[in-house]
CSV table of C-alpha atoms in Angstrom, one decimal:
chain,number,residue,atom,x,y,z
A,1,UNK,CA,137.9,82.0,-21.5
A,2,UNK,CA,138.2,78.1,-22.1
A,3,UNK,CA,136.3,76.7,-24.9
A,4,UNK,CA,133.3,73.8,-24.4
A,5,UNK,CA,133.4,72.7,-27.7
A,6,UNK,CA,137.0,71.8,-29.4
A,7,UNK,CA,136.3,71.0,-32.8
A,8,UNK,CA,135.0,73.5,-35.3
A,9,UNK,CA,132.5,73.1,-37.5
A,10,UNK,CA,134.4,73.2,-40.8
A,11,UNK,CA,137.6,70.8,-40.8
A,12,UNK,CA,139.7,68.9,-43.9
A,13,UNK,CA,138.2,65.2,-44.0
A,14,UNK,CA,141.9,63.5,-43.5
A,15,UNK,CA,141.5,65.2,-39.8
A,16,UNK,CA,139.8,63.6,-37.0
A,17,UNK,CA,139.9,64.6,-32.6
A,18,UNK,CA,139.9,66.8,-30.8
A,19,UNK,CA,141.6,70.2,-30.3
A,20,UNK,CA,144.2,70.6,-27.9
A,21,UNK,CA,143.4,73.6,-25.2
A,22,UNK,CA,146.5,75.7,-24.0
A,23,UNK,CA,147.5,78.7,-22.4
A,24,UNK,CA,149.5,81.1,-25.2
A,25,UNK,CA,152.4,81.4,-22.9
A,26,UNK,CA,152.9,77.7,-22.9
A,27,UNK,CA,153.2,77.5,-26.7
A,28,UNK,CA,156.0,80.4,-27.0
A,29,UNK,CA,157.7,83.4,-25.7
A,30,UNK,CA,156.6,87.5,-25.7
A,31,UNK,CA,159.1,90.1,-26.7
A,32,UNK,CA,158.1,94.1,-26.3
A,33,UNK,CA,159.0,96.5,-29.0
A,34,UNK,CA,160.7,100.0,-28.7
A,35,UNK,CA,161.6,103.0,-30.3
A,36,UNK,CA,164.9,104.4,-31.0
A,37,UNK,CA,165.1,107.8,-29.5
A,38,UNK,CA,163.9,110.3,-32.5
A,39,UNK,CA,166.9,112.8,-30.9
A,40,UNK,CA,169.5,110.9,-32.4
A,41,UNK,CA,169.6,110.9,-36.3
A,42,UNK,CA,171.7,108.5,-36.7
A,43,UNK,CA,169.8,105.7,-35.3
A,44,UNK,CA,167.4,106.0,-38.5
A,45,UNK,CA,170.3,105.3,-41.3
A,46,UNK,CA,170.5,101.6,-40.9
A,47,UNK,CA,169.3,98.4,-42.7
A,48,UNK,CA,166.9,96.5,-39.9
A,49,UNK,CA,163.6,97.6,-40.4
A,50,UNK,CA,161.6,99.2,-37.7
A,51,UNK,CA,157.4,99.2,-37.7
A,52,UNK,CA,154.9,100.9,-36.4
A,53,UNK,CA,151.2,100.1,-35.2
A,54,UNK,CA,150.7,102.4,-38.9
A,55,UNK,CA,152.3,99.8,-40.5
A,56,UNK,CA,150.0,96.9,-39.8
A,57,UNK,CA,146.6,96.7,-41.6
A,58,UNK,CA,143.6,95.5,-40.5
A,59,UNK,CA,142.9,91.7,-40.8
A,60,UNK,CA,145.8,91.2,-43.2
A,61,UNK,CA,148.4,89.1,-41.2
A,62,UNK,CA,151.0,89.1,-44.3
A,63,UNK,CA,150.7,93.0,-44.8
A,64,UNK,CA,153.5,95.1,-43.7
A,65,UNK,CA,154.5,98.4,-45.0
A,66,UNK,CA,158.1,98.8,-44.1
A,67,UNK,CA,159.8,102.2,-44.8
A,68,UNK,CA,162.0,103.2,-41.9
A,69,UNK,CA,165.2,101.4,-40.7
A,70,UNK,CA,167.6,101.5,-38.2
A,71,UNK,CA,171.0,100.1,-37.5
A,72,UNK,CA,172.7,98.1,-34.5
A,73,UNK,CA,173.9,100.6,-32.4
A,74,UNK,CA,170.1,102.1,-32.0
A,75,UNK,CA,169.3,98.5,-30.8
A,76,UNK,CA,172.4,98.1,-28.4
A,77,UNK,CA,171.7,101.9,-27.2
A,78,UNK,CA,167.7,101.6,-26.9
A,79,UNK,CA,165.1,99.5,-25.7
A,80,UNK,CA,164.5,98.2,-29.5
A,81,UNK,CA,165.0,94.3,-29.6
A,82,UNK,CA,165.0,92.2,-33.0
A,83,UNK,CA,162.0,90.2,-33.8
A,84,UNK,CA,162.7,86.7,-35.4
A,85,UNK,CA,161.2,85.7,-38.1
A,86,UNK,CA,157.8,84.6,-38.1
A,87,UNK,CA,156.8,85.6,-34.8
A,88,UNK,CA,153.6,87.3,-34.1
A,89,UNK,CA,153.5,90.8,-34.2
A,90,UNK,CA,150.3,91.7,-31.7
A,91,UNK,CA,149.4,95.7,-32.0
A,92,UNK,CA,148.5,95.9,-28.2
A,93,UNK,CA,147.7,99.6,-28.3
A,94,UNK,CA,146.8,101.8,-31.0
A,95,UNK,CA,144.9,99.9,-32.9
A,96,UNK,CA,144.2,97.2,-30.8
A,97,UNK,CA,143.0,94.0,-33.0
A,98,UNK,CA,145.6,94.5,-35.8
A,99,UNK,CA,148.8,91.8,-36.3
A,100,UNK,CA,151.2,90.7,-38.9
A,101,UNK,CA,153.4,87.6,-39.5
A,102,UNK,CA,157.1,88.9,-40.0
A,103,UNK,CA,158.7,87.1,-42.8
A,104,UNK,CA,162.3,88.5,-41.8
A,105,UNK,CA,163.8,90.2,-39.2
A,106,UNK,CA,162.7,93.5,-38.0
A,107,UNK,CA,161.9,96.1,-35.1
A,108,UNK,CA,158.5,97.3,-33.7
A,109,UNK,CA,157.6,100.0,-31.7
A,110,UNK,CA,156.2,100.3,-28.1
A,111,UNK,CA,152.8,99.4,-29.1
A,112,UNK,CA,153.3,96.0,-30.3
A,113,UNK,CA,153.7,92.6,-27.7
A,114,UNK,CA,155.5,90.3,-29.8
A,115,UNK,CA,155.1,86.1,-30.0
A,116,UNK,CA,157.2,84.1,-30.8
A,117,UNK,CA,156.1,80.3,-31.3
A,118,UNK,CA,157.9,77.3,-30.4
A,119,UNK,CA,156.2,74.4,-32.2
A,120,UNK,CA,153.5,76.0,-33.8
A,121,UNK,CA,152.6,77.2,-37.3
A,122,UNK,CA,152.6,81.0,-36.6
A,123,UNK,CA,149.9,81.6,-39.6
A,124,UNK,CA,147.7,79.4,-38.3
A,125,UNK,CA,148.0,80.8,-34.6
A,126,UNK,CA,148.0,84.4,-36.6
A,127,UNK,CA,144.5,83.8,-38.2
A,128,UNK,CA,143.3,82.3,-35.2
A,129,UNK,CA,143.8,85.7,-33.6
A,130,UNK,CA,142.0,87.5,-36.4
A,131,UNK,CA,139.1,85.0,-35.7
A,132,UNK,CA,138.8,86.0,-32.6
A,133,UNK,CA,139.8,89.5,-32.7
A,134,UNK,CA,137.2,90.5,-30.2
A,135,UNK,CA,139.2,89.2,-27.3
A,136,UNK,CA,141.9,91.3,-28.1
A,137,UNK,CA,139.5,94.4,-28.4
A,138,UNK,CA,138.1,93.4,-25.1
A,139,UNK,CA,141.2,93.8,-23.1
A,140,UNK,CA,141.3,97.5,-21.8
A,141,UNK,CA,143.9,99.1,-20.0
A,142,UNK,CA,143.2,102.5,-18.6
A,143,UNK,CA,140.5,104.7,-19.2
A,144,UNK,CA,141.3,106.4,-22.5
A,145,UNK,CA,143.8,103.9,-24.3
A,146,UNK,CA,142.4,100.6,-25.1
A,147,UNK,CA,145.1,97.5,-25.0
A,148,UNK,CA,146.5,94.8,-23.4
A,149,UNK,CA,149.8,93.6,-21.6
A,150,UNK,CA,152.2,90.6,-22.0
A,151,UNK,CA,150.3,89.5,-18.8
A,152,UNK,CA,146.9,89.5,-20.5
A,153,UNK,CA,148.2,87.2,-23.5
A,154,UNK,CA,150.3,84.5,-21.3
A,155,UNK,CA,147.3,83.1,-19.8
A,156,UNK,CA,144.4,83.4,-23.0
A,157,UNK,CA,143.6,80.4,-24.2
A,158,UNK,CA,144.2,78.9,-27.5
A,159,UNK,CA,143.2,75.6,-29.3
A,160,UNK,CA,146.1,73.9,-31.1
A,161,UNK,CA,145.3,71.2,-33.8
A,162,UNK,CA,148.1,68.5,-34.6
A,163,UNK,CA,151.2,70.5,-36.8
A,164,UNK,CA,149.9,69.6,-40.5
A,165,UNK,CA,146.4,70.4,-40.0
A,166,UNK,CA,147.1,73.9,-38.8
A,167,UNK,CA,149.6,74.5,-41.8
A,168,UNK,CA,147.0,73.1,-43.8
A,169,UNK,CA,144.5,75.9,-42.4
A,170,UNK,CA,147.1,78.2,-42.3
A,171,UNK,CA,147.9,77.8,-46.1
A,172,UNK,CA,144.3,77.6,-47.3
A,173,UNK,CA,143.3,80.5,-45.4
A,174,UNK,CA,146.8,82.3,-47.0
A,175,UNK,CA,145.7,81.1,-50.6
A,176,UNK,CA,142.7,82.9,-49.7
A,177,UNK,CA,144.3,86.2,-48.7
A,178,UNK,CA,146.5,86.0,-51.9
A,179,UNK,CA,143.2,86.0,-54.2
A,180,UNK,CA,142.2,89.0,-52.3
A,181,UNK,CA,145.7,90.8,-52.4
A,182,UNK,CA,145.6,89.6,-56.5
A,183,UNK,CA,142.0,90.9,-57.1
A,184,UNK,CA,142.8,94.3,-55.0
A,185,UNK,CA,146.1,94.7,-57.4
A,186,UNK,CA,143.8,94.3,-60.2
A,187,UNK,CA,141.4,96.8,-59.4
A,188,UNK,CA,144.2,98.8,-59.2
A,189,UNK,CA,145.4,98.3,-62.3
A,190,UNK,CA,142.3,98.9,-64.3
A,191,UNK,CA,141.7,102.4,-62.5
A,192,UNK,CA,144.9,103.8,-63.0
A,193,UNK,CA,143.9,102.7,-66.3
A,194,UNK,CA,140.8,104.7,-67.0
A,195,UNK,CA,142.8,107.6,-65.6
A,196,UNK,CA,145.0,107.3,-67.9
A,197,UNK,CA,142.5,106.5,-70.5
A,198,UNK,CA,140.2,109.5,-69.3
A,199,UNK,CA,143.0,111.9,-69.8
A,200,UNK,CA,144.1,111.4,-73.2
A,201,UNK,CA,140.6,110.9,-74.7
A,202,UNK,CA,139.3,114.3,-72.9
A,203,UNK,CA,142.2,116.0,-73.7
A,204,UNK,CA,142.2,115.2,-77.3
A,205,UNK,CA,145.5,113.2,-77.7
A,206,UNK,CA,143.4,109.9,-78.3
A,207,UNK,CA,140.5,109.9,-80.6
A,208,UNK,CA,138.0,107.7,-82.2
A,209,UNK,CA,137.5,106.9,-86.1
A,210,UNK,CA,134.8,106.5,-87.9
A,211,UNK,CA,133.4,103.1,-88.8
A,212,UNK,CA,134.8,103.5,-92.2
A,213,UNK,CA,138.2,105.5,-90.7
A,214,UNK,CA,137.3,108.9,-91.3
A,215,UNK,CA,138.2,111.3,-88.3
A,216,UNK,CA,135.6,113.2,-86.3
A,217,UNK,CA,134.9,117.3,-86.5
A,218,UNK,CA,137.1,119.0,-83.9
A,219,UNK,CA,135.6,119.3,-80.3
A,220,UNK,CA,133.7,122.7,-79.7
A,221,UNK,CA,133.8,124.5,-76.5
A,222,UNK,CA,130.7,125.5,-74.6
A,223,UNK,CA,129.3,126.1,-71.7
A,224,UNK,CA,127.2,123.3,-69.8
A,225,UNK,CA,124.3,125.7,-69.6
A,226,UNK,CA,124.1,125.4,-73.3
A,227,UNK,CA,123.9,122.6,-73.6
A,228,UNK,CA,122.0,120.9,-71.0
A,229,UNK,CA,118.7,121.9,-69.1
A,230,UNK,CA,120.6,122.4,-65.4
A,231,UNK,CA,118.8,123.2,-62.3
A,232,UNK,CA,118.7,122.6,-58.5
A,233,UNK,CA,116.7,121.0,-55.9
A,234,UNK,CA,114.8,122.3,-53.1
A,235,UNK,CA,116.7,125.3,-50.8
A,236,UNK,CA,113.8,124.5,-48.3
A,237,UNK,CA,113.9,122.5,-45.0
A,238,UNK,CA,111.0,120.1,-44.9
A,239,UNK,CA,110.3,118.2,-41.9
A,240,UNK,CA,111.5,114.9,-41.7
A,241,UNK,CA,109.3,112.1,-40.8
A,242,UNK,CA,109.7,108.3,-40.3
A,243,UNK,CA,108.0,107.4,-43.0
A,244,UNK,CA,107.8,108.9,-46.4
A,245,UNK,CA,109.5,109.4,-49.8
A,246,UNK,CA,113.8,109.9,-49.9
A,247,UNK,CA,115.2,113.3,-49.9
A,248,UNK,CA,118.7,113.2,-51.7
A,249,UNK,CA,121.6,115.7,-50.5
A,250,UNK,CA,124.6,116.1,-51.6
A,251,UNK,CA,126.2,113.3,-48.5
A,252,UNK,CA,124.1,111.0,-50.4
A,253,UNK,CA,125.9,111.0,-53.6
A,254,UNK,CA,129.3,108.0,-53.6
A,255,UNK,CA,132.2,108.3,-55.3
A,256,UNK,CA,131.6,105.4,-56.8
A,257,UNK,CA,128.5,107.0,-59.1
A,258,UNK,CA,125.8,105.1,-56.5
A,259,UNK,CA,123.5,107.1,-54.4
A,260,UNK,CA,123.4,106.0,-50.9
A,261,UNK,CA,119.5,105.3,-50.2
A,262,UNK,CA,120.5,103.9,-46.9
A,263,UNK,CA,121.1,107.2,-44.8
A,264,UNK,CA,118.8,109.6,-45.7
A,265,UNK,CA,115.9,111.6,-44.4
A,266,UNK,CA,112.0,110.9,-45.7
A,267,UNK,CA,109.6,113.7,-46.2
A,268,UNK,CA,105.9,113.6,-46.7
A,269,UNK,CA,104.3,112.9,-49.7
A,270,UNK,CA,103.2,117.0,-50.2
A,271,UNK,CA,106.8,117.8,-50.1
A,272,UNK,CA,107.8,115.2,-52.3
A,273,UNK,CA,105.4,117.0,-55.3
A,274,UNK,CA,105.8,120.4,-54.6
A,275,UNK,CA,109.7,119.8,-54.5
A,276,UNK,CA,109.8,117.4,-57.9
A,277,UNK,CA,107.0,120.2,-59.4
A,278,UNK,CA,110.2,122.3,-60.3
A,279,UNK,CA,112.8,119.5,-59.4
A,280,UNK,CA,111.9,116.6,-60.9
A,281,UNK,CA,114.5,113.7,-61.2
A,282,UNK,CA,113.9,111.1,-64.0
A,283,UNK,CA,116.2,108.4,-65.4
A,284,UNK,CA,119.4,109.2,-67.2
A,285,UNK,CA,119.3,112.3,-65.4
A,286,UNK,CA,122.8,113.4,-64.0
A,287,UNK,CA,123.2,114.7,-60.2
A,288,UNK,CA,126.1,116.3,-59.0
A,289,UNK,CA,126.5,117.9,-55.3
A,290,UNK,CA,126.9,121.0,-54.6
A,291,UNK,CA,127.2,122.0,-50.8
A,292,UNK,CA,129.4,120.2,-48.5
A,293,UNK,CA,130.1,117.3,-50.7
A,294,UNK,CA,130.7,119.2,-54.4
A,295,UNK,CA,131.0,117.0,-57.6
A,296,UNK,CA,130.5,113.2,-57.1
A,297,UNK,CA,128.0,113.0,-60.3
A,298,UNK,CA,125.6,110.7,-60.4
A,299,UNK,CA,123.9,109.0,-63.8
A,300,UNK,CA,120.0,107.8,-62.1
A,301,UNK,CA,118.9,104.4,-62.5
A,302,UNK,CA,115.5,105.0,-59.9
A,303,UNK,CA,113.7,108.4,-59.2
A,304,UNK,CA,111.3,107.5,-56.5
A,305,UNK,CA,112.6,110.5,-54.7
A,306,UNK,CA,113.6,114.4,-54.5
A,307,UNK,CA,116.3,116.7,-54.3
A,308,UNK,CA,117.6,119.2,-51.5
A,309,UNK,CA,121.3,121.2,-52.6
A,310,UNK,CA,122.3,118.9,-55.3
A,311,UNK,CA,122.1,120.2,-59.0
A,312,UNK,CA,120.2,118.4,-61.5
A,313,UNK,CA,121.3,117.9,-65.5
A,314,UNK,CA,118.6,116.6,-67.8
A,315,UNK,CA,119.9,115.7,-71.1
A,316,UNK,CA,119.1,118.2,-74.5
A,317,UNK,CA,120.5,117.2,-77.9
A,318,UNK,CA,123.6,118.1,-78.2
A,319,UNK,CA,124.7,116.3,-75.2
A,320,UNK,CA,124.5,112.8,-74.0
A,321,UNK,CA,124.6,111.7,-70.7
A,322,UNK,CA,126.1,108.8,-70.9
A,323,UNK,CA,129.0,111.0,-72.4
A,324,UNK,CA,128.7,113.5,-69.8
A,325,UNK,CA,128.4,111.3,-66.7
A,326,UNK,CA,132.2,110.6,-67.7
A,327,UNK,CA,133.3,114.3,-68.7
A,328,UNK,CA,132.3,115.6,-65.5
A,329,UNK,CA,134.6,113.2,-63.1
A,330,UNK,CA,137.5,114.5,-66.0
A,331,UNK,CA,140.3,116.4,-64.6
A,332,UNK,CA,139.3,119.1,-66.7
A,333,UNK,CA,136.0,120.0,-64.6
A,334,UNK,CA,137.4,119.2,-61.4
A,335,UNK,CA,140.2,122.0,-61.9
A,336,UNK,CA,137.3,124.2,-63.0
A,337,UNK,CA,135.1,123.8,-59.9
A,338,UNK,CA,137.7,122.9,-57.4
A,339,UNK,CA,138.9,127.0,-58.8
A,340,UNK,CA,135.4,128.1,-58.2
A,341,UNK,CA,134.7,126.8,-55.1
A,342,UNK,CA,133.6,129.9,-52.7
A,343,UNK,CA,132.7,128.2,-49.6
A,344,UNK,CA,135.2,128.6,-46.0
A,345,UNK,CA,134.3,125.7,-43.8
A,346,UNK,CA,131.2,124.8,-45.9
A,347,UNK,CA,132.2,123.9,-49.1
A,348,UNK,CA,129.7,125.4,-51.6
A,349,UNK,CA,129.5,125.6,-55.6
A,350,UNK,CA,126.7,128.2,-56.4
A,351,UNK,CA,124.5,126.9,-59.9
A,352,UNK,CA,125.6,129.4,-62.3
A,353,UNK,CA,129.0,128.2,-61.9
A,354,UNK,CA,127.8,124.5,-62.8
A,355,UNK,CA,126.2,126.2,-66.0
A,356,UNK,CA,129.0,128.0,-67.0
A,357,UNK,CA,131.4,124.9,-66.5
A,358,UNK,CA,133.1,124.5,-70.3
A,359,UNK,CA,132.8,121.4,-71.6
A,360,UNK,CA,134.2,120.5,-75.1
A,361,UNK,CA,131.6,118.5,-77.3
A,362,UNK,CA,132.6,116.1,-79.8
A,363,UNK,CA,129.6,114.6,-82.3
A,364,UNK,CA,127.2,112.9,-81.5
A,365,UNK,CA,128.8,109.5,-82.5
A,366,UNK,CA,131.7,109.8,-80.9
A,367,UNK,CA,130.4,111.4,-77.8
A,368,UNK,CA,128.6,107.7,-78.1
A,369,UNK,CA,132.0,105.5,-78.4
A,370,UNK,CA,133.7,107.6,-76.0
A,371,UNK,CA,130.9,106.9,-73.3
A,372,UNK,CA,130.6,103.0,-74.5
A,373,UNK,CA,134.2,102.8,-74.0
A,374,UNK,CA,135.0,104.0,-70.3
A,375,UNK,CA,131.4,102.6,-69.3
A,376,UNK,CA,132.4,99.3,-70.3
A,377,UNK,CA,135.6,100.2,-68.0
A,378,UNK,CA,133.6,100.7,-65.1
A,379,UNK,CA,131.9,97.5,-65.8
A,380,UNK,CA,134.9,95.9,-65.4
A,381,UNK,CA,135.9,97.9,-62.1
A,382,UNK,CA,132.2,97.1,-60.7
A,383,UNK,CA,133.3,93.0,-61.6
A,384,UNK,CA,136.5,92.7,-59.8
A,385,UNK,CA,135.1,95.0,-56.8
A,386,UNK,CA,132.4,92.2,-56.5
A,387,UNK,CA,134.5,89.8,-56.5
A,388,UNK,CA,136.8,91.1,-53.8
A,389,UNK,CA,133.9,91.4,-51.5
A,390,UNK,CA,132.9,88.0,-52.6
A,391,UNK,CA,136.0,86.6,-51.8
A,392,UNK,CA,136.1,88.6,-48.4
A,393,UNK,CA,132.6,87.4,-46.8
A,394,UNK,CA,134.0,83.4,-48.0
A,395,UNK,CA,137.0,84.7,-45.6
A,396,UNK,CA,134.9,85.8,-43.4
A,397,UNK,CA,132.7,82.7,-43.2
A,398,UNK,CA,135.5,80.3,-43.4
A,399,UNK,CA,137.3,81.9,-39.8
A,400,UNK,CA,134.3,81.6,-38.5
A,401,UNK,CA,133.6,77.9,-39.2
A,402,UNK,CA,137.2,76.4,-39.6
A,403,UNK,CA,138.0,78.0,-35.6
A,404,UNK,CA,136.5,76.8,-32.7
C-alpha cells in the first residue's frame, strides 16, 4: 500500500505540506506478548498487569480493562516481556482490528504485536490505525484464524505529519473520545437510576401526594386479565411475499420499547385483514412477546401492520398504559413470568399466564404521575443515547477526513 495523495482533506489551518510516507518499522520497534504458564499459581499474585485480546475494546484506543497481574519472576521464567508505556498495543489475532494505548507498564498475551514508537505521538499513530482498521483485518494468516505477524506491520505504510500537528490530532480526536466515554457514563447513571427509581415506586416504599398533599388509596392487587382487554396475534403461517403489509413477531420487539420495522416479513393485503379482524393493533396499545423472545413490551406509536405470537393489551379503565408500559418491564413481572416460563429450547409464555400476571393498581391519578415520571426518564435516556451516536458518526467522519 503507498498512498497517492498525502494530505487529508480535513487539517488545522496553522498546518501546511505534505505528509511524510514511512514504513512502520522505521518509526519504532515490535515487542510480542506472552502468557505466564496457568500451571503455576504463583505467577498470578503480582503487581504488573497482564491483558488479554478480552481486554481491549473495539475502536477505543484509551480503554483497558485490567484485572489480572503477575509478578517478576513469571516474566524472568516465561516468555512475558514488559510493555513501556505508551506503546501500541496491536491485537493481531483474536480480534483482529482492536488496539489500546498503555498509559503504564503492563503485560499482553500471545495475541497482541506490540509498538513501540521512537519519535512519534503514539495516539496519533493509534487513531491512525483505527482509521484504517481494514488493513489490519485484511491480513490473514492461516485458514481459520485471521491475523497478522511482526513481519506484516514492519513494512505497512504509514503517513507521519510534523510532531505538534499529530499531538494536535491526537488530542482533538482524544477530547472527542472523552465526550463519548462522559456521555456513555451518563447514560449509565440515569439507568441505574430508573432502576432504582422503578423499584421503590412499584414496590410501594416511594409514593406520590396529592396536589394538595393528601396520600393516595392503597394499591389493589389484580390480575392483568381484569383489567385490560389482552389477546394474541395470529398462530397461522401466511406466506411471505416481497411486497405487502409488516408482520410483527416477537424478534421484532427491542429492548429499548422500539419495534424493529427493518427485519420483518410482509404478507398480503388478505392476511393483513383477516389477521387484524381479531388482532387488531391500534395506538397506545401495549405488545409484549411471547415465544422465543418473551416480555420486551412495547407501547405503539404506528399500526400499519399485524401480529404473529406476540400478545396484545388494549387499554380498559382501570388501567392506563402509559402506567403499564412501565409496570410490566418492573421486577415484579419479570420474576412472575421468568417463573412461568414452560418452554425447553423454545422459550414460550402461554396467554393465560399473561392474563393472570398480578399487577397492583394505584388510582387513576397516580397511576398518571407515576407514568409521567419514569417516561420523562426515558426521555432523558433516549437524549444522551442520541447524543452518543451523534458524537460517534462526528468521530467517525472526522478519521475519515483528518487521515489520508
Amino acid at each position: 500500500m503507498s498512498f497517492t495523495c498525502k494530505e487529508p482533506k480535513l487539517r488545522f489551518p496553522e498546518f501546511r505540506g505534505e505528509w511524510v510516507e514511512k514504513q512502520l518499522g522505521e518509526v519504532g520497534e515490535f515487542r510480542g506478548g506472552g502468557t505466564p504458564s496457568k500451571n503455576i499459581d504463583e505467577y498470578w499474585h503480582g503487581s504488573i498487569p497482564w491483558i488479554s485480546s478480552s481486554d481491549i475494546e473495539e475502536d477505543n484506543i484509551h480503554k483497558i480493562n485490567i484485572s489480572r497481574f503477575i509478578n517478576e519472576k513469571a516474566i524472568k521464567e516465561s516468555a512475558t516481556k514488559i510493555i513501556p508505556k505508551n506503546s501500541i498495543l496491536f491485537v493481531s489475532r483474536v480480534g483482529v482490528g482492536k488496539l489500546a494505548i498503555n498509559t503504564s507498564e503492563l503485560c499482553t498475551s500471545q495475541d497482541f504485536t506490540n509498538f513501540i514508537p521512537k519519535n512519534s505521538n503514539s495516539h496519533y499513530l493509534g487513531y491512525f490505525f483505527i482509521a484504517k482498521k481494514n488493513i489490519l483485518i485484511g491480513f490473514n494468516q492461516g485458514t481459520s484464524i485471521k491475523g497478522f505477524t511482526k513481519n506484516n506491520l514492519e513494512t505497512l505504510k504509514v503517513l507521519l505529519p510534523s510532531k505538534p500537528e499529530q499531538e494536535k490530532i491526537a488530542s482533538f480526536l482524544t477530547a472527542v473520545d472523552a465526550k463519548i466515554e462522559q456521555l456513555t457514563c451518563k447514560e449509565k447513571n440515569l439507568e441505574k437510576y430508573k432502576k432504582s427509581a422503578m423499584q421503590k415506586l412499584f414496590s410501594g416504599e416511594l409514593r406520590f401526594t396529592c396536589n394538595d398533599g393528601r396520600a393516595y388509596p392503597e394499591w389493589e392487587e389484580k390480575k392483568l386479565g381484569e383489567l385490560s382487554d389482552v389477546r394474541d396475534g395470529t398462530h397461522d403461517s401466511p406466506k411471505y411475499h416481497s411486497e405487502g403489509f409488516p408482520l410483527i413477531t416477537s424478534k421484532n420487539l427491542m429492548k429499548d420499547g422500539t419495534i424493529d420495522f427493518k427485519n420483518i416479513n410482509l404478507i398480503k393485503e388478505e392476511d393483513y385483514k383477516n389477521i387484524n379482524k381479531r388482532s387488531g393493533v391500534s395506538k397506545g396499545d401495549i405488545l409484549f412477546g411471547m415465544i422465543g423472545t418473551i416480555g420486551n413490551p412495547v407501547i405503539v406509536h404506528e399500526c400499519d401492520f399485524a401480529i404473529k405470537n406476540v400478545a396484545l393489551i388494549k387499554q380498559q379503565k382501570q388501567l392506563n398504559n402509559s402506567f403499564l408500559i412501565h409496570y410490566l418491564k418492573s421486577p415484579k413481572i419479570e420474576q412472575q413470568f421468568y417463573e412461568q416460563n414452560t418452554g425447553g429450547t423454545q422459550k414460550f409464555i402461554a396467554l393465560g399466564v399473561i392474563r393472570d400476571l398480578l399487577v397492583d393498581l394505584p388510582s387513576l391519578p397516580e397511576q398518571t404521575k407515576i407514568a409521567n415520571f419514569l417516561s420523562a426518564l426515558d426521555e432523558k435516556c433516549l437524549h444522551v443515547k442520541t447524543q452518543i451516536e451523534q458524537t460517534k458518526q462526528f468521530k467517525k467522519a472526522l478519521l475519515q477526513q483528518m487521515f489520508v
